[in-house]
C-alpha cells in the first residue's frame, strides 16, 4: 500500500467515524482498520520508513 493509499483509507475511516451525515458501516470500519493496522505493523507509522525487524 502506498503512502497515498494509506492516507486515503485513513481519511475514509475518519469520515465514517466522525461525519454525522454518513451512515455508520461497521463492516467497512473494521475492514479499513485491518488494512491500516497491517500497513502500520509492516512499515511503522506513515513517514517513518521501514520498521526495524
CSV table of N, CA and C in Angstrom, one decimal, residues 23-44:
chain,number,residue,atom,x,y,z
A,23,UNK,N,-23.8,7.4,7.1
A,23,UNK,CA,-24.3,6.2,7.8
A,23,UNK,C,-23.1,5.3,8.3
A,24,UNK,N,-23.1,5.0,9.5
A,24,UNK,CA,-22.1,4.1,10.1
A,24,UNK,C,-22.2,2.7,9.4
A,25,UNK,N,-21.1,2.2,8.9
A,25,UNK,CA,-21.0,0.9,8.3
A,25,UNK,C,-19.9,0.1,9.1
A,26,UNK,N,-20.2,-0.6,10.1
A,26,UNK,CA,-19.2,-1.3,11.0
A,26,UNK,C,-18.3,-2.2,10.2
A,27,UNK,N,-18.9,-2.9,9.2
A,27,UNK,CA,-18.0,-3.8,8.4
A,27,UNK,C,-16.9,-3.0,7.7
A,28,UNK,N,-17.3,-1.9,7.1
A,28,UNK,CA,-16.2,-1.1,6.4
A,28,UNK,C,-15.2,-0.5,7.4
A,29,UNK,N,-15.7,-0.1,8.6
A,29,UNK,CA,-14.8,0.5,9.6
A,29,UNK,C,-13.7,-0.6,10.0
A,30,UNK,N,-14.2,-1.8,10.3
A,30,UNK,CA,-13.3,-2.9,10.6
A,30,UNK,C,-12.4,-3.3,9.5
A,31,UNK,N,-12.9,-3.3,8.3
A,31,UNK,CA,-12.0,-3.6,7.1
A,31,UNK,C,-10.9,-2.6,6.9
A,32,UNK,N,-11.3,-1.3,7.1
A,32,UNK,CA,-10.3,-0.3,7.0
A,32,UNK,C,-9.2,-0.4,8.1
A,33,UNK,N,-9.7,-0.6,9.3
A,33,UNK,CA,-8.8,-0.7,10.4
A,33,UNK,C,-7.8,-1.9,10.2
A,34,UNK,N,-8.3,-3.0,9.7
A,34,UNK,CA,-7.4,-4.1,9.4
A,34,UNK,C,-6.4,-3.8,8.4
A,35,UNK,N,-6.8,-3.1,7.3
A,35,UNK,CA,-5.8,-2.8,6.3
A,35,UNK,C,-4.8,-1.8,6.8
A,36,UNK,N,-5.2,-0.8,7.5
A,36,UNK,CA,-4.3,0.2,8.1
A,36,UNK,C,-3.4,-0.3,9.1
A,37,UNK,N,-3.9,-1.2,10.0
A,37,UNK,CA,-3.0,-1.8,11.0
A,37,UNK,C,-2.0,-2.7,10.4
A,38,UNK,N,-2.3,-3.4,9.3
A,38,UNK,CA,-1.4,-4.3,8.7
A,38,UNK,C,-0.2,-3.4,8.1
A,39,UNK,N,-0.6,-2.4,7.4
A,39,UNK,CA,0.4,-1.4,6.9
A,39,UNK,C,1.3,-0.9,8.0
A,40,UNK,N,0.7,-0.4,9.0
A,40,UNK,CA,1.4,0.2,10.1
A,40,UNK,C,2.4,-0.8,10.8
A,41,UNK,N,1.9,-2.0,10.9
A,41,UNK,CA,2.7,-3.1,11.6
A,41,UNK,C,3.9,-3.4,10.7
A,42,UNK,N,3.7,-3.4,9.4
A,42,UNK,CA,4.8,-3.8,8.5
A,42,UNK,C,5.8,-2.7,8.3
A,43,UNK,N,5.3,-1.5,8.2
A,43,UNK,CA,6.2,-0.4,7.9
A,43,UNK,C,6.4,0.7,8.9
A,44,UNK,N,5.6,0.6,10.0
A,44,UNK,CA,5.7,1.7,11.0
A,44,UNK,C,4.7,2.8,10.6
